[in-house]
Short mmCIF file of C-alpha atoms and ligand atoms in Angstrom, two decimals:
data_model
loop_
_atom_site.label_atom_id
_atom_site.label_comp_id
_atom_site.label_asym_id
_atom_site.label_seq_id
_atom_site.Cartn_x
_atom_site.Cartn_y
_atom_site.Cartn_z
CA MET A 104 -54.01 126.93 -15.64
CA GLU A 105 -53.20 127.37 -11.99
CA VAL A 106 -49.85 126.43 -10.45
CA ILE A 107 -49.71 125.59 -6.75
CA ILE A 108 -46.34 125.09 -5.11
CA ARG A 109 -45.96 123.20 -1.82
CA SER A 110 -42.83 122.81 0.28
CA ASP A 111 -42.03 119.18 -0.53
CA ALA A 112 -43.25 116.07 -2.33
CA ASP A 113 -45.36 114.93 0.61
CA ALA A 114 -47.17 118.24 0.90
CA ALA A 115 -47.75 118.36 -2.87
CA ALA A 116 -49.18 114.81 -2.88
CA ALA A 117 -51.33 115.63 0.13
CA LEU A 118 -52.88 118.60 -1.67
CA ALA A 119 -53.53 116.50 -4.79
CA ALA A 120 -55.17 113.80 -2.66
CA ARG A 121 -57.37 116.36 -0.88
CA LEU A 122 -58.54 117.72 -4.19
CA ILE A 123 -59.35 114.27 -5.55
CA ALA A 124 -61.14 113.40 -2.31
CA ALA A 125 -63.24 116.56 -2.54
CA ARG A 126 -64.33 115.64 -6.07
CA VAL A 127 -65.24 112.08 -5.01
CA ARG A 128 -67.35 113.46 -2.16
CA GLU A 129 -69.05 116.01 -4.43
CA LYS A 130 -69.88 113.38 -7.04
CA PRO A 131 -69.92 109.77 -5.79
CA GLY A 132 -70.14 108.46 -9.38
CA LEU A 133 -67.01 110.36 -10.40
CA VAL A 134 -65.19 109.12 -13.50
CA LEU A 135 -61.51 109.32 -12.60
CA GLY A 136 -58.60 109.33 -15.01
CA LEU A 137 -55.60 107.80 -13.25
CA ALA A 138 -51.84 107.87 -13.74
CA THR A 139 -48.96 105.65 -12.72
CA GLY A 140 -45.34 106.41 -11.80
CA ARG A 141 -43.45 106.95 -8.57
CA THR A 142 -44.89 110.43 -8.08
CA MET A 143 -48.40 109.03 -7.73
CA GLU A 144 -47.55 106.50 -5.03
CA ARG A 145 -47.79 109.13 -2.30
CA VAL A 146 -51.18 110.26 -3.64
CA TYR A 147 -52.57 106.73 -3.63
CA ASP A 148 -51.20 106.12 -0.12
CA ARG A 149 -53.09 109.17 1.07
CA LEU A 150 -56.30 108.30 -0.77
CA ALA A 151 -56.21 104.79 0.69
CA ALA A 152 -55.81 106.23 4.20
CA MET A 153 -58.78 108.58 3.77
CA LYS A 154 -61.34 105.75 3.67
CA LEU A 155 -63.25 107.40 0.85
CA ASP A 156 -66.24 105.77 -0.78
CA PHE A 157 -65.19 104.77 -4.30
CA SER A 158 -68.00 102.24 -4.72
CA ALA A 159 -69.79 104.26 -7.42
CA CYS A 160 -66.61 105.56 -9.11
CA ARG A 161 -65.24 104.41 -12.40
CA SER A 162 -61.63 104.81 -13.47
CA PHE A 163 -59.61 104.90 -16.66
CA ASN A 164 -55.83 104.71 -16.62
CA LEU A 165 -53.78 106.70 -19.05
CA ASP A 166 -51.64 103.95 -20.46
CA GLU A 167 -50.21 100.44 -20.40
CA TYR A 168 -47.08 98.79 -21.74
CA ILE A 169 -47.56 96.63 -24.82
CA GLY A 170 -46.62 93.00 -24.35
CA LEU A 171 -47.00 92.81 -20.58
CA PRO A 172 -49.86 90.65 -19.30
CA ALA A 173 -52.05 92.27 -16.62
CA ASN A 174 -50.51 90.07 -13.93
CA ASP A 175 -46.90 90.92 -14.88
CA GLU A 176 -45.21 92.59 -11.93
CA HIS A 177 -44.31 95.59 -14.14
CA SER A 178 -47.70 96.13 -15.76
CA TYR A 179 -49.59 99.30 -14.95
CA ARG A 180 -52.66 97.16 -14.17
CA ARG A 181 -50.63 95.47 -11.46
CA TYR A 182 -49.33 98.84 -10.25
CA MET A 183 -52.88 100.15 -9.91
CA ASP A 184 -54.10 97.04 -8.11
CA ALA A 185 -51.21 97.26 -5.65
CA HIS A 186 -51.17 100.99 -5.00
CA LEU A 187 -54.86 101.85 -5.10
CA PHE A 188 -57.54 99.41 -6.21
CA SER A 189 -56.84 96.71 -3.61
CA ARG A 190 -56.82 99.34 -0.84
CA VAL A 191 -60.12 101.11 -1.53
CA ASN A 192 -63.67 99.97 -2.20
CA ILE A 193 -63.71 100.61 -5.97
CA HIS A 194 -65.27 97.72 -7.91
CA ARG A 195 -62.62 96.07 -10.03
CA ALA A 196 -65.06 95.84 -12.96
CA ASN A 197 -65.29 99.64 -12.88
CA THR A 198 -61.53 100.07 -13.28
CA HIS A 199 -60.08 100.25 -16.76
CA VAL A 200 -56.50 100.00 -18.00
CA PRO A 201 -55.76 99.56 -21.72
CA ASP A 202 -55.01 95.93 -22.61
CA GLY A 203 -51.41 95.85 -23.77
CA MET A 204 -51.82 92.19 -24.74
CA ALA A 205 -54.71 92.76 -27.17
CA ALA A 206 -54.24 90.91 -30.46
CA ASP A 207 -55.59 93.94 -32.32
CA LEU A 208 -54.16 97.01 -30.63
CA GLY A 209 -56.00 99.42 -32.92
CA ALA A 210 -59.31 97.81 -31.96
CA GLU A 211 -58.35 97.92 -28.28
CA ALA A 212 -57.55 101.63 -28.58
CA ALA A 213 -60.92 102.31 -30.23
CA ARG A 214 -62.68 100.22 -27.56
CA TYR A 215 -60.97 102.24 -24.83
CA GLU A 216 -62.12 105.53 -26.36
CA TRP A 217 -65.65 104.10 -26.63
CA LEU A 218 -65.63 102.98 -22.99
CA ILE A 219 -64.64 106.48 -21.86
CA ARG A 220 -67.45 108.00 -23.92
CA GLU A 221 -69.94 105.41 -22.60
CA ALA A 222 -68.97 106.38 -19.04
CA GLY A 223 -69.88 109.99 -19.87
CA GLY A 224 -66.30 111.21 -20.18
CA ILE A 225 -63.62 111.71 -17.56
CA ASP A 226 -64.48 114.14 -14.76
CA LEU A 227 -61.02 114.47 -13.23
CA GLN A 228 -57.83 113.34 -14.93
CA LEU A 229 -54.72 112.88 -12.80
CA LEU A 230 -51.43 113.35 -14.67
CA GLY A 231 -47.72 113.01 -14.06
CA ILE A 232 -45.02 114.25 -16.42
CA GLY A 233 -42.05 112.44 -17.91
CA GLU A 234 -38.71 114.17 -18.23
CA ALA A 235 -39.30 114.45 -21.99
CA GLY A 236 -42.52 116.32 -21.26
CA HIS A 237 -44.90 113.48 -21.93
CA ILE A 238 -48.31 113.07 -20.36
CA GLY A 239 -49.44 109.46 -20.45
CA PHE A 240 -46.97 108.06 -22.95
CA ASN A 241 -47.44 110.87 -25.47
CA GLU A 242 -43.85 111.13 -26.52
CA PRO A 243 -42.39 114.10 -28.46
CA LEU A 244 -44.30 114.90 -31.67
CA SER A 245 -47.51 113.29 -30.41
CA ALA A 246 -50.29 115.09 -32.22
CA LEU A 247 -52.07 117.49 -29.90
CA MET A 248 -55.37 116.07 -31.20
CA SER A 249 -54.30 112.42 -30.87
CA ARG A 250 -56.59 109.75 -29.44
CA THR A 251 -55.76 106.47 -27.69
CA ARG A 252 -53.22 104.57 -29.80
CA GLU A 253 -49.99 102.64 -29.88
CA LYS A 254 -46.85 104.70 -29.30
CA ALA A 255 -43.13 103.91 -29.48
CA LEU A 256 -41.27 104.97 -26.35
CA THR A 257 -38.16 107.12 -26.60
CA PRO A 258 -34.87 105.70 -25.31
CA ALA A 259 -34.94 108.46 -22.67
CA THR A 260 -38.32 107.33 -21.36
CA ARG A 261 -37.23 103.70 -21.22
CA GLN A 262 -34.14 104.81 -19.31
CA GLN A 263 -36.25 106.82 -16.83
CA ASN A 264 -38.54 103.87 -16.18
CA ALA A 265 -35.67 101.34 -16.03
CA ALA A 266 -35.53 101.54 -12.23
CA MET A 267 -38.82 99.61 -12.11
CA PHE A 268 -37.26 96.92 -14.36
CA GLY A 269 -34.20 96.15 -12.29
CA GLY A 270 -32.32 99.13 -13.75
CA ASP A 271 -32.22 97.63 -17.25
CA ALA A 272 -33.71 99.94 -19.91
CA GLY A 273 -33.59 97.04 -22.37
CA ARG A 274 -36.27 95.27 -20.32
CA VAL A 275 -38.66 98.23 -20.47
CA PRO A 276 -41.18 97.51 -23.24
CA ALA A 277 -40.50 99.57 -26.36
CA ARG A 278 -44.17 100.39 -27.02
CA ALA A 279 -47.26 101.37 -25.08
CA LEU A 280 -50.95 101.99 -25.55
CA THR A 281 -51.75 105.49 -24.34
CA MET A 282 -54.65 107.89 -24.27
CA GLY A 283 -53.92 110.62 -26.78
CA VAL A 284 -53.33 114.27 -25.94
CA GLY A 285 -56.81 114.96 -27.35
CA THR A 286 -58.32 112.24 -25.12
CA ILE A 287 -56.68 113.82 -22.09
CA LEU A 288 -57.82 117.34 -23.02
CA ASP A 289 -61.42 116.05 -23.17
CA GLY A 290 -61.34 115.51 -19.39
CA ARG A 291 -63.48 118.06 -17.55
CA GLU A 292 -60.75 118.89 -15.05
CA LEU A 293 -57.03 118.07 -15.18
CA LEU A 294 -54.61 117.77 -12.30
CA LEU A 295 -50.90 117.42 -12.99
CA LEU A 296 -48.59 116.55 -10.12
CA ALA A 297 -44.81 116.79 -10.43
CA THR A 298 -42.13 116.64 -7.77
CA GLY A 299 -38.34 116.66 -7.66
CA ALA A 300 -35.59 118.67 -9.34
CA ALA A 301 -35.40 116.29 -12.33
CA LYS A 302 -38.77 117.65 -13.52
CA ALA A 303 -37.97 121.36 -13.08
CA ALA A 304 -36.69 122.12 -16.59
CA VAL A 305 -39.42 120.31 -18.49
CA LEU A 306 -42.08 121.64 -16.16
CA ALA A 307 -41.05 125.22 -16.90
CA LYS A 308 -41.28 124.48 -20.63
CA ALA A 309 -44.70 122.84 -20.26
CA VAL A 310 -46.18 125.65 -18.14
CA GLU A 311 -44.43 128.78 -19.40
CA GLY A 312 -43.11 127.77 -22.81
CA PRO A 313 -44.90 127.74 -26.15
CA ILE A 314 -47.44 125.01 -26.89
CA THR A 315 -45.61 122.40 -28.91
CA ALA A 316 -46.03 118.76 -29.85
CA MET A 317 -42.41 118.32 -28.73
CA ILE A 318 -43.65 118.66 -25.14
CA SER A 319 -47.09 117.12 -24.95
CA ALA A 320 -47.70 118.52 -21.45
CA SER A 321 -47.61 122.04 -22.95
CA ALA A 322 -51.02 121.25 -24.48
CA LEU A 323 -52.46 121.55 -20.97
CA GLN A 324 -52.27 125.32 -21.49
CA LEU A 325 -55.30 124.89 -23.78
CA HIS A 326 -57.47 123.43 -21.03
CA PRO A 327 -59.87 125.74 -19.16
CA ARG A 328 -59.67 123.82 -15.87
CA CYS A 329 -56.14 122.60 -15.32
CA LYS A 330 -54.29 122.61 -12.00
CA VAL A 331 -50.57 121.93 -11.68
CA ILE A 332 -49.34 120.98 -8.21
CA LEU A 333 -45.59 121.05 -7.62
CA ASP A 334 -43.06 120.85 -4.86
CA GLU A 335 -40.37 123.53 -4.52
CA ALA A 336 -37.82 121.44 -6.41
CA ALA A 337 -40.04 120.89 -9.46
CA ALA A 338 -41.06 124.57 -9.43
CA SER A 339 -37.53 125.91 -9.27
CA ALA A 340 -37.25 126.94 -12.95
CA LEU A 341 -40.57 128.83 -13.13
CA THR A 342 -40.33 132.58 -13.63
CA GLN A 343 -43.76 133.82 -12.48
CA ARG A 344 -43.73 132.22 -9.06
CA ASP A 345 -45.01 135.28 -7.16
CA TYR A 346 -48.13 135.45 -9.29
CA TYR A 347 -48.89 131.74 -8.89
CA ASP A 348 -48.57 132.05 -5.12
CA TRP A 349 -50.77 135.14 -5.10
CA VAL A 350 -53.53 133.27 -6.97
CA PHE A 351 -53.37 130.37 -4.51
CA GLN A 352 -53.54 132.76 -1.54
CA ASN A 353 -56.39 134.83 -2.93
CA GLU A 354 -58.70 132.79 -5.15
CA PRO A 355 -61.81 131.67 -3.20
CA GLU A 356 -61.62 128.18 -4.76
CA TRP A 357 -58.43 127.47 -2.80
CA GLU A 358 -59.62 128.81 0.55
CA SER A 359 -60.08 125.46 2.26
CA TYR A 360 -56.78 124.11 0.90
CA ARG A 361 -54.46 126.82 2.25
CA THR A 362 -53.88 125.24 5.66
C1 LIG B 494 -44.49 107.06 -16.98
C2 LIG B 494 -45.99 107.22 -17.21
C3 LIG B 494 -46.37 108.67 -17.10
C4 LIG B 494 -45.79 109.28 -15.83
C5 LIG B 494 -44.30 109.20 -15.88
C6 LIG B 494 -43.61 109.84 -14.68
O1 LIG B 494 -43.73 107.33 -18.11
N1 LIG B 494 -46.43 106.73 -18.45
O2 LIG B 494 -47.79 108.77 -17.08
O3 LIG B 494 -46.18 110.61 -15.72
O4 LIG B 494 -43.98 107.82 -15.91
O5 LIG B 494 -43.24 108.90 -13.74
P1 LIG B 494 -42.59 109.21 -12.37
O6 LIG B 494 -43.70 109.70 -11.49
O7 LIG B 494 -42.07 107.89 -11.90
O8 LIG B 494 -41.55 110.24 -12.56
#
C-alpha cells in the first residue's frame, strides 16, 4: 500500500484523475471499477474535462441501492450517468451497475460476478470509504472473502447518505447490492480516495490498524497494488506520515505526478 497526501480535496482528486487517465491511455480497453459518493464528484469532473477516449473501456460500479429503479434520482446508475457517463464517450452498453430492482437478487449478484469475469477482471478499481470503514457497501463484519451480494446498511451509513435524500435517513434504502470485499481485492490495481476530517479516524484504522472484518477497508492491506490518496484533513490521524511522503518523493513510479 502507498499513501499519498495532497494539500486539499481538489489536489487529491486531481491526482486520482491523473492516475486514472494514465491507465486509460496505457490500455484503451481498460476495465474500470467505479465508485459513487460526494468524494468522487471532483474526480469525475476532472476526467470529463480531460477529453479522454473511453470508447473501448468497460466499467463496473461497486454497488446499487435495492429498490430504486435505474432512473430514480437517487440511484447510483443515475449518479454515474450524470457525473461521468453522459460527459465522456464511454458506450452505455459497456457500463455496468448492479440492478437493485432485480426480482432475484441472488441471481443478479451471480450475473454481476460473471460479467466481471467475462470482461477479464477489473484493471483499476476506484474506491471511497464510508465513515464505518466500508468499501462499496461492505458494512462491518462483511466477510473478507465475500462476493457480490445483498447487504443490509447500518443506521450510521443511512445517516451519512441522508443528505442525498433530502436529509431524511428513513428515505435511504435499507439494503444494497454490493461487490464483496473479495470481488474488490480481485482488481489488479486499487485506488482509494478519501478527503475531509470526517474520514480521518476510520482512515487511520483502515491503513495502520489491524486487518478486521469490522473495517472492510482494512482488507486493502492485503492487496499488492493499492494506492490511497488523501487530503491533509483525511490524513490527520496517520502516524507514519513522514515515511509515506518520502515514498511519494522518491519512488520512480510517482516521478511524473510530483508537480
Ligand atoms: C457510499 C458508497 C461508498 C462510498 C461512500 C462514501 O456509502 N456506497 O462506495 O465510498 O458512500 O461517500 P462520500 O464520498 O459521499 O463520503
